């Protein structure tokens, strides 16, 4: 089976915009769910709704793949699953190493979605000598002293960093020097990498802070709306006439 070190996806050479590439996994997830329900075709509107984008954007994205659907019928679900999987490089084997087997690293190792999406956890690596040989998700943890050897022997080009922030950059430097060209970073820090190395950052605390911002804004809008609704009632209670006893305008 082909490995990630010898086969790279062709999205950049084909001129597919990065924004489109970022949406392809969303389409693939929605299509996979349809495929599992044995749905043969799907309209652009239905698929766009399932993926959380608008249908015009979806049709534009698919035009980069050379897929335009059939008027009155829609898109063939199985063919699109294959087409997007091929474009993303998921029709081949991608060996992955996870460095940092704390709570988060162990949770990632136990994630069952890797294998079904074309990724194989080739090794788990940690700096703690006490972790060496300990099985996590059925894979024995190996010490960081052997990192370069592990990457070379398994043909790894994708590394996942789940270490504390202070250890992330040194680990990143070693991964890159050993030949890793794509890194998924869960450590709460920004990594510096040379040209030709791709980094995707996942920071749960930042995502929660963004959600907190939206919650605060919604609470503020709700408070303003309640204050606006209460104001007319308060003015009505104070609607006295010139003598202070009766309304200025009496009902007919």
Short mmCIF file of C-alpha atoms in Angstrom, two decimals, residues 18-251:
data_model
loop_
_atom_site.label_atom_id
_atom_site.label_comp_id
_atom_site.label_asym_id
_atom_site.label_seq_id
_atom_site.Cartn_x
_atom_site.Cartn_y
_atom_site.Cartn_z
CA UNK A 18 -7.23 26.63 0.25
CA UNK A 19 -10.73 27.72 1.33
CA UNK A 20 -12.19 25.01 -0.89
CA UNK A 21 -9.75 22.42 0.45
CA UNK A 22 -10.87 23.33 4.00
CA UNK A 23 -14.48 22.61 3.05
CA UNK A 24 -13.87 19.27 1.32
CA UNK A 25 -13.78 17.32 4.63
CA UNK A 26 -17.18 18.84 5.51
CA UNK A 27 -18.63 17.60 2.24
CA UNK A 28 -17.01 14.20 2.71
CA UNK A 29 -18.47 13.82 6.20
CA UNK A 30 -21.97 14.66 4.94
CA UNK A 31 -21.59 12.37 1.93
CA UNK A 32 -20.31 9.50 4.06
CA UNK A 33 -23.40 9.78 6.26
CA UNK A 34 -25.59 9.63 3.13
CA UNK A 35 -23.64 6.65 1.81
CA UNK A 36 -24.11 4.79 5.08
CA UNK A 37 -27.87 5.28 4.64
CA UNK A 38 -27.63 3.97 1.04
CA UNK A 39 -28.77 7.30 -0.44
CA UNK A 40 -27.79 7.14 -4.15
CA UNK A 41 -27.97 10.83 -5.15
CA UNK A 42 -28.16 14.20 -3.44
CA UNK A 43 -28.98 17.70 -4.65
CA UNK A 44 -26.59 20.58 -4.15
CA UNK A 45 -29.10 22.24 -1.81
CA UNK A 46 -29.43 19.13 0.37
CA UNK A 47 -25.71 18.51 0.52
CA UNK A 48 -24.93 22.17 1.20
CA UNK A 49 -27.38 22.20 4.11
CA UNK A 50 -25.85 19.03 5.54
CA UNK A 51 -22.35 20.51 5.26
CA UNK A 52 -23.33 23.93 6.61
CA UNK A 53 -22.51 25.99 3.50
CA UNK A 54 -24.61 27.65 0.80
CA UNK A 55 -25.37 25.74 -2.38
CA UNK A 56 -23.71 28.29 -4.71
CA UNK A 57 -20.42 27.91 -2.81
CA UNK A 58 -20.74 24.12 -2.93
CA UNK A 59 -21.26 24.10 -6.70
CA UNK A 60 -18.26 26.40 -7.13
CA UNK A 61 -16.11 24.13 -4.93
CA UNK A 62 -17.13 21.03 -6.87
CA UNK A 63 -16.34 22.74 -10.17
CA UNK A 64 -12.66 22.68 -9.12
CA UNK A 65 -12.99 18.90 -8.92
CA UNK A 66 -14.59 18.73 -12.35
CA UNK A 67 -17.86 17.52 -10.84
CA UNK A 68 -21.02 19.37 -11.92
CA UNK A 69 -23.80 16.91 -11.08
CA UNK A 70 -26.77 16.14 -13.32
CA UNK A 71 -29.66 18.58 -13.71
CA UNK A 72 -32.79 17.20 -12.09
CA UNK A 73 -30.86 14.33 -10.49
CA UNK A 74 -28.06 15.87 -8.43
CA UNK A 75 -24.72 14.35 -7.48
CA UNK A 76 -23.86 10.66 -7.33
CA UNK A 77 -23.03 10.11 -3.64
CA UNK A 78 -20.61 7.19 -4.02
CA UNK A 79 -18.69 8.85 -6.84
CA UNK A 80 -18.34 12.09 -4.88
CA UNK A 81 -17.09 10.17 -1.83
CA UNK A 82 -14.41 8.58 -4.00
CA UNK A 83 -13.59 11.83 -5.82
CA UNK A 84 -13.17 13.92 -2.66
CA UNK A 85 -11.31 11.13 -0.86
CA UNK A 86 -8.89 10.90 -3.78
CA UNK A 87 -8.41 14.67 -3.88
CA UNK A 88 -7.68 14.76 -0.15
CA UNK A 89 -5.25 11.87 -0.46
CA UNK A 90 -7.39 9.51 1.60
CA UNK A 91 -7.30 6.63 -0.86
CA UNK A 92 -3.80 5.81 0.37
CA UNK A 93 -2.26 4.95 3.71
CA UNK A 94 -1.03 7.89 5.86
CA UNK A 95 1.09 6.73 8.81
CA UNK A 96 0.86 9.19 11.71
CA UNK A 97 2.86 9.56 14.92
CA UNK A 98 1.42 11.12 18.05
CA UNK A 99 3.95 12.78 20.35
CA UNK A 100 2.85 13.42 23.93
CA UNK A 101 0.72 10.68 25.42
CA UNK A 102 -0.94 12.51 28.29
CA UNK A 103 -4.71 12.67 28.63
CA UNK A 104 -5.18 14.37 25.26
CA UNK A 105 -2.63 12.23 23.41
CA UNK A 106 -4.19 9.06 24.82
CA UNK A 107 -7.65 10.24 23.78
CA UNK A 108 -6.37 10.87 20.24
CA UNK A 109 -4.76 7.43 20.16
CA UNK A 110 -8.09 5.88 21.12
CA UNK A 111 -10.01 7.82 18.47
CA UNK A 112 -11.54 5.27 16.11
CA UNK A 113 -12.01 7.63 13.20
CA UNK A 114 -8.40 7.66 12.02
CA UNK A 115 -8.40 4.28 10.30
CA UNK A 116 -11.70 4.82 8.51
CA UNK A 117 -10.42 8.09 7.07
CA UNK A 118 -7.12 6.86 5.65
CA UNK A 119 -4.84 7.45 8.65
CA UNK A 120 -2.90 4.81 10.54
CA UNK A 121 -1.41 5.56 13.95
CA UNK A 122 2.07 4.16 13.37
CA UNK A 123 3.55 5.09 16.74
CA UNK A 124 2.91 6.76 20.08
CA UNK A 125 5.86 8.69 21.52
CA UNK A 126 6.40 10.22 24.95
CA UNK A 127 9.33 11.70 26.90
CA UNK A 128 8.41 9.99 30.17
CA UNK A 129 10.56 6.83 30.61
CA UNK A 130 7.80 5.35 32.76
CA UNK A 131 5.49 5.38 29.75
CA UNK A 132 7.85 3.34 27.55
CA UNK A 133 6.30 0.02 26.60
CA UNK A 134 2.95 0.87 28.15
CA UNK A 135 0.12 0.03 25.71
CA UNK A 136 -2.33 2.78 24.81
CA UNK A 137 -5.12 1.84 22.39
CA UNK A 138 -3.22 -1.40 21.84
CA UNK A 139 -0.03 0.41 20.74
CA UNK A 140 3.06 0.37 22.99
CA UNK A 141 4.38 3.85 23.79
CA UNK A 142 7.94 4.52 22.64
CA UNK A 143 10.44 6.99 24.08
CA UNK A 144 11.29 10.25 22.32
CA UNK A 145 14.92 9.13 22.08
CA UNK A 146 13.82 6.89 19.22
CA UNK A 147 11.70 9.54 17.42
CA UNK A 148 13.89 9.88 14.33
CA UNK A 149 14.27 6.13 13.94
CA UNK A 150 10.51 5.60 14.29
CA UNK A 151 9.72 8.20 11.64
CA UNK A 152 12.21 6.74 9.21
CA UNK A 153 11.13 3.13 9.69
CA UNK A 154 7.42 3.92 9.31
CA UNK A 155 7.72 6.44 6.45
CA UNK A 156 5.88 9.06 8.49
CA UNK A 157 5.11 12.46 6.98
CA UNK A 158 2.35 13.57 9.40
CA UNK A 159 3.03 14.25 13.07
CA UNK A 160 0.57 15.12 15.84
CA UNK A 161 1.91 17.17 18.76
CA UNK A 162 -0.02 16.82 22.03
CA UNK A 163 2.75 17.88 24.40
CA UNK A 164 2.79 20.73 26.94
CA UNK A 165 3.47 24.12 25.33
CA UNK A 166 7.11 24.28 26.43
CA UNK A 167 8.02 21.01 24.73
CA UNK A 168 6.12 21.61 21.48
CA UNK A 169 8.71 23.62 19.52
CA UNK A 170 11.67 21.28 20.26
CA UNK A 171 9.48 18.31 19.30
CA UNK A 172 8.39 20.12 16.16
CA UNK A 173 12.01 20.84 15.21
CA UNK A 174 12.92 17.17 15.58
CA UNK A 175 9.91 16.03 13.58
CA UNK A 176 10.77 18.40 10.73
CA UNK A 177 14.45 17.45 10.78
CA UNK A 178 13.42 13.78 10.57
CA UNK A 179 11.34 14.40 7.45
CA UNK A 180 7.84 15.18 8.73
CA UNK A 181 6.24 17.77 6.46
CA UNK A 182 2.75 18.13 8.00
CA UNK A 183 2.00 18.77 11.67
CA UNK A 184 -1.25 18.87 13.62
CA UNK A 185 -0.56 20.91 16.74
CA UNK A 186 -2.70 20.58 19.87
CA UNK A 187 -0.17 22.32 22.13
CA UNK A 188 -1.25 25.84 23.22
CA UNK A 189 1.57 27.62 21.40
CA UNK A 190 2.47 28.86 17.93
CA UNK A 191 5.05 26.73 16.13
CA UNK A 192 7.77 28.06 13.85
CA UNK A 193 8.42 25.86 10.82
CA UNK A 194 10.39 26.25 7.58
CA UNK A 195 8.81 26.69 4.16
CA UNK A 196 7.32 23.49 2.84
CA UNK A 197 6.01 22.33 6.21
CA UNK A 198 2.26 22.66 6.85
CA UNK A 199 0.91 23.23 10.36
CA UNK A 200 -2.70 23.03 11.47
CA UNK A 201 -3.41 24.26 15.00
CA UNK A 202 -6.21 22.99 17.22
CA UNK A 203 -6.64 25.11 20.36
CA UNK A 204 -9.71 24.17 22.40
CA UNK A 205 -9.27 27.07 24.83
CA UNK A 206 -9.38 29.61 21.98
CA UNK A 207 -12.55 28.02 20.59
CA UNK A 208 -14.15 28.19 24.04
CA UNK A 209 -13.13 31.85 24.39
CA UNK A 210 -14.78 32.64 21.05
CA UNK A 211 -17.95 30.89 22.22
CA UNK A 212 -17.80 32.89 25.47
CA UNK A 213 -17.65 36.10 23.41
CA UNK A 214 -20.78 35.12 21.50
CA UNK A 215 -22.57 34.12 24.70
CA UNK A 216 -21.71 37.49 26.27
CA UNK A 217 -22.93 39.34 23.19
CA UNK A 218 -26.20 37.38 23.15
CA UNK A 219 -26.72 38.11 26.85
CA UNK A 220 -26.12 41.82 26.21
CA UNK A 221 -28.56 41.89 23.31
CA UNK A 222 -31.16 40.10 25.42
CA UNK A 223 -30.71 42.60 28.25
CA UNK A 224 -31.10 45.51 25.81
CA UNK A 225 -34.23 43.97 24.36
CA UNK A 226 -35.74 43.51 27.83
CA UNK A 227 -34.86 47.09 28.77
CA UNK A 228 -36.47 48.34 25.56
CA UNK A 229 -39.62 46.38 26.22
CA UNK A 230 -39.86 47.67 29.79
CA UNK A 231 -39.37 51.36 28.89
CA UNK A 232 -42.82 51.98 27.25
CA UNK A 233 -44.56 50.34 30.21
CA UNK A 234 -42.71 52.57 32.63
CA UNK A 235 -43.57 55.64 30.60
CA UNK A 236 -47.20 54.53 30.57
CA UNK A 237 -47.27 54.32 34.35
CA UNK A 238 -46.07 57.92 34.55
CA UNK A 239 -48.51 59.27 31.95
CA UNK A 240 -50.24 61.81 34.22
CA UNK A 241 -52.10 64.89 33.04
CA UNK A 242 -51.24 68.51 33.75
CA UNK A 243 -52.60 68.23 37.28
CA UNK A 244 -50.63 65.15 38.02
CA UNK A 245 -53.74 63.00 38.61
CA UNK A 246 -55.30 62.18 35.30
CA UNK A 247 -53.97 61.33 31.84
CA UNK A 248 -53.67 64.28 29.48
CA UNK A 249 -55.79 62.43 26.93
CA UNK A 250 -58.85 60.65 28.22
CA UNK A 251 -60.39 57.75 26.34
#
